[in-house]
Amino acid sequence: MSTAVVIGLICSLISNVIVGVGGLVVDLILMYKSFMPTDPVGGLLDIAKEPFVDYLPYINWFIPLDYAVSLASAFLDAYAMYIVWKYFRKVLSALLGSGGNIAKLISLIVS
């Protein structure tokens, strides 16, 4: 047997083991899920039964909740991008050092 055939058999065996273990994990998760209750807090989170739902159109007349939600989400997106940029800039400056040599960064990425 050549080494290519042996390597192919070993790779096939490893992939079969990984698929078998993955299938076992998925089966265990599905079995665990079948024993769990369907919705333990369903009565607590039923918004249609809340008393303010009847008055929501009147509240929405004075306070546009759809605009408030979109404005809050835009603010959170901008703040998250600021945090990501701040840490990306910190990592980039740590990689480049004080000189800021881009060739050093490329050599780090390639090697």
Backbone as numpy.savetxt, mean C-alpha at the origin, in Angstrom:
# Nx Ny Nz CAx CAy CAz Cx Cy Cz
24.25 -36.42 -17.39 23.42 -35.24 -17.39 24.29 -34.00 -17.39
23.83 -33.05 -18.15 24.59 -31.80 -18.18 24.15 -30.90 -17.01
24.95 -29.90 -16.77 24.65 -29.00 -15.65 23.38 -28.19 -15.91
23.08 -27.90 -17.17 21.87 -27.14 -17.48 20.62 -27.93 -17.12
20.65 -29.26 -17.34 19.50 -30.10 -17.01 19.33 -30.16 -15.50
20.44 -30.30 -14.76 20.38 -30.36 -13.30 19.85 -29.03 -12.74
20.33 -27.92 -13.28 19.85 -26.62 -12.83 18.37 -26.46 -13.14
17.92 -26.92 -14.30 16.51 -26.86 -14.66 15.65 -27.69 -13.73
16.13 -28.88 -13.37 15.37 -29.73 -12.44 15.30 -29.10 -11.05
16.39 -28.53 -10.59 16.40 -27.88 -9.27 15.47 -26.67 -9.26
15.49 -25.87 -10.33 14.59 -24.72 -10.41 13.14 -25.16 -10.45
12.85 -26.24 -11.17 11.49 -26.77 -11.22 11.05 -27.25 -9.85
11.93 -27.94 -9.14 11.61 -28.43 -7.80 11.37 -27.27 -6.84
12.21 -26.25 -6.90 12.04 -25.09 -6.02 10.73 -24.36 -6.33
10.41 -24.21 -7.62 9.17 -23.52 -7.97 7.95 -24.32 -7.52
8.01 -25.67 -7.60 6.91 -26.49 -7.12 6.74 -26.37 -5.61
7.84 -26.29 -4.88 7.77 -26.13 -3.43 7.17 -24.77 -3.08
7.61 -23.71 -3.78 7.09 -22.38 -3.51 5.59 -22.32 -3.82
5.16 -22.91 -4.94 3.74 -22.91 -5.28 2.94 -23.72 -4.25
3.49 -24.85 -3.80 2.80 -25.65 -2.80 2.67 -24.94 -1.47
3.73 -24.30 -1.02 3.68 -23.57 0.24 2.75 -22.36 0.11
2.81 -21.66 -1.00 1.90 -20.53 -1.22 0.44 -20.97 -1.23
0.16 -22.10 -1.89 -1.21 -22.63 -1.89 -1.66 -23.00 -0.49
-0.76 -23.57 0.30 -1.09 -23.93 1.68 -1.40 -22.68 2.51
-0.62 -21.63 2.33 -0.85 -20.39 3.06 -2.20 -19.79 2.67
-2.50 -19.78 1.38 -3.78 -19.24 0.92 -4.93 -20.07 1.47
-4.81 -21.39 1.47 -5.86 -22.25 2.01 -6.05 -22.01 3.50
-4.96 -21.82 4.25 -5.09 -21.55 5.68 -5.77 -20.21 5.93
-5.43 -19.21 5.13 -6.07 -17.90 5.29 -7.56 -17.99 4.98
-7.92 -18.71 3.91 -9.34 -18.85 3.58 -10.08 -19.65 4.64
-9.42 -20.65 5.22 -10.06 -21.43 6.29 -10.26 -20.55 7.52
-9.29 -19.74 7.85 -9.40 -18.84 8.99 -10.51 -17.82 8.75
-10.61 -17.33 7.52 -11.63 -16.34 7.19 -13.02 -16.94 7.29
-13.17 -18.21 6.97 -14.50 -18.82 7.04 -14.98 -18.97 8.48
-14.08 -19.02 9.44 -14.47 -19.13 10.85 -14.79 -17.78 11.48
-14.37 -16.69 10.86 -14.58 -15.37 11.43 -16.02 -14.90 11.20
-16.54 -14.06 12.09 -17.89 -13.52 11.86 -17.89 -12.59 10.65
-19.05 -12.44 10.06 -19.11 -11.66 8.82 -18.92 -10.17 9.06
-19.67 -9.59 9.99 -19.55 -8.15 10.26 -19.89 -7.88 11.72
-18.89 -7.85 12.58 -19.19 -7.70 14.00 -19.69 -6.32 14.40
-19.40 -5.28 13.62 -19.83 -3.93 13.97 -20.81 -3.39 12.94
-21.55 -4.25 12.29 -22.48 -3.81 11.24 -23.55 -2.88 11.76
-24.09 -3.13 12.95 -25.13 -2.27 13.50 -24.59 -0.93 13.94
-23.34 -0.87 14.33 -22.76 0.38 14.81 -22.47 1.36 13.68
-22.13 0.83 12.52 -21.71 1.68 11.41 -22.78 1.85 10.34
-24.04 1.58 10.66 -25.11 1.74 9.68 -25.51 3.21 9.65
-25.05 3.93 8.65 -25.24 5.37 8.58 -26.69 5.72 8.26
-27.39 4.85 7.55 -28.77 5.16 7.18 -29.67 5.29 8.41
-29.30 4.69 9.52 -30.11 4.76 10.74 -29.74 5.95 11.63
-28.73 6.69 11.27 -28.31 7.83 12.08 -29.30 8.98 11.95
-29.50 9.75 13.03 -30.51 10.82 12.96 -30.11 12.01 12.09
-28.81 12.25 11.90 -28.40 13.42 11.12 -28.55 13.22 9.63
-28.82 12.00 9.17 -28.93 11.75 7.73 -30.13 12.50 7.14
-31.19 12.64 7.92 -32.35 13.38 7.43 -32.04 14.85 7.23
-31.12 15.40 8.03 -30.79 16.82 7.96 -29.55 17.11 7.11
-28.96 16.08 6.53 -27.72 16.26 5.76 -27.89 17.18 4.55
-29.00 17.12 3.80 -29.13 18.08 2.68 -29.16 19.53 3.15
-29.76 19.79 4.31 -29.80 21.16 4.82 -28.43 21.62 5.31
-27.69 20.71 5.92 -26.33 21.03 6.36 -25.44 21.28 5.15
-25.67 20.48 4.12 -24.86 20.60 2.90 -25.16 21.90 2.16
-26.31 22.50 2.39 -26.65 23.78 1.78 -25.74 24.89 2.30
-25.44 24.85 3.60 -24.60 25.89 4.21 -23.12 25.53 4.22
-22.83 24.24 4.40 -21.45 23.76 4.42 -21.31 22.71 3.32
-20.70 23.06 2.19 -20.58 22.08 1.10 -19.57 20.97 1.46
-20.12 19.86 1.93 -19.27 18.78 2.42 -18.45 18.13 1.31
-19.00 18.05 0.09 -18.23 17.45 -0.99 -16.99 18.28 -1.32
-17.15 19.62 -1.28 -15.99 20.49 -1.49 -15.00 20.39 -0.34
-15.51 20.29 0.89 -14.63 20.18 2.05 -13.82 18.89 2.01
-14.45 17.81 1.58 -13.72 16.54 1.49 -12.66 16.60 0.40
-13.01 17.16 -0.76 -12.00 17.25 -1.83 -10.87 18.21 -1.45
-11.19 19.29 -0.74 -10.15 20.22 -0.29 -9.23 19.57 0.74
-9.80 18.81 1.67 -8.98 18.13 2.67 -8.10 17.07 2.02
-8.64 16.35 1.05 -7.82 15.32 0.38 -6.70 15.96 -0.43
-6.96 17.09 -1.06 -5.90 17.79 -1.79 -4.80 18.26 -0.85
-5.19 18.77 0.33 -4.21 19.20 1.31 -3.37 18.02 1.79
-4.02 16.88 2.07 -3.27 15.70 2.53 -2.34 15.17 1.45
-2.77 15.22 0.18 -1.89 14.81 -0.91 -0.67 15.70 -1.01
-0.89 17.01 -0.91 0.24 17.95 -0.99 1.20 17.76 0.19
0.65 17.55 1.38 1.50 17.35 2.55 2.29 16.04 2.44
1.65 14.99 1.93 2.35 13.72 1.75 3.48 13.86 0.72
3.24 14.60 -0.35 4.30 14.81 -1.34 5.44 15.63 -0.75
5.14 16.59 0.13 6.18 17.35 0.80 7.04 16.44 1.68
6.40 15.55 2.44 7.15 14.63 3.29 8.03 13.71 2.45
7.47 13.18 1.35 8.25 12.30 0.48 9.42 13.06 -0.12
9.20 14.29 -0.58 10.29 15.08 -1.16 11.36 15.40 -0.12
10.94 15.68 1.11 11.91 16.02 2.15 12.85 14.84 2.42
12.28 13.63 2.55 13.13 12.48 2.81 13.90 12.03 1.58
13.33 12.20 0.39 14.06 11.88 -0.83 15.26 12.80 -0.98
15.08 14.09 -0.67 16.20 15.04 -0.74 17.28 14.70 0.28
16.85 14.24 1.48 17.81 13.87 2.51 18.61 12.63 2.09
17.94 11.64 1.51 18.64 10.43 1.04 19.57 10.78 -0.11
19.09 11.63 -1.01 19.92 12.01 -2.15 21.17 12.76 -1.71
21.02 13.65 -0.74 22.20 14.37 -0.26 23.14 13.45 0.50
22.60 12.42 1.17 23.48 11.47 1.85 24.24 10.62 0.83
23.59 10.28 -0.28 24.27 9.49 -1.30 25.33 10.31 -2.04
25.00 11.55 -2.36 25.93 12.37 -3.13 27.03 12.98 -2.27
26.79 13.16 -1.00 27.78 13.78 -0.14 27.71 15.30 -0.28
28.73 15.95 0.24 28.72 17.42 0.21 29.05 17.97 -1.17
29.78 17.20 -1.98 30.17 17.68 -3.30 29.03 17.67 -4.29
28.07 16.76 -4.14 26.94 16.70 -5.05 27.31 16.16 -6.41
28.21 15.19 -6.45 28.67 14.64 -7.71 27.67 13.63 -8.23
27.07 13.87 -9.40 26.08 12.95 -9.97 26.75 11.69 -10.48
28.03 11.76 -10.85 28.74 10.56 -11.32 28.88 9.55 -10.18
29.02 10.06 -8.95 29.11 9.17 -7.78 27.80 8.42 -7.60
26.68 9.11 -7.77 25.38 8.47 -7.63 25.18 7.42 -8.71
25.57 7.72 -9.93 25.41 6.75 -11.02 26.28 5.53 -10.76
27.49 5.72 -10.26 28.37 4.59 -9.98 27.81 3.75 -8.83
27.14 4.38 -7.85 26.50 3.61 -6.78 25.34 2.79 -7.29
24.56 3.37 -8.22 23.40 2.65 -8.76 23.85 1.49 -9.63
24.86 1.70 -10.46 25.32 0.67 -11.39 25.99 -0.48 -10.67
26.77 -0.20 -9.65 27.52 -1.26 -8.98 26.71 -1.95 -7.93
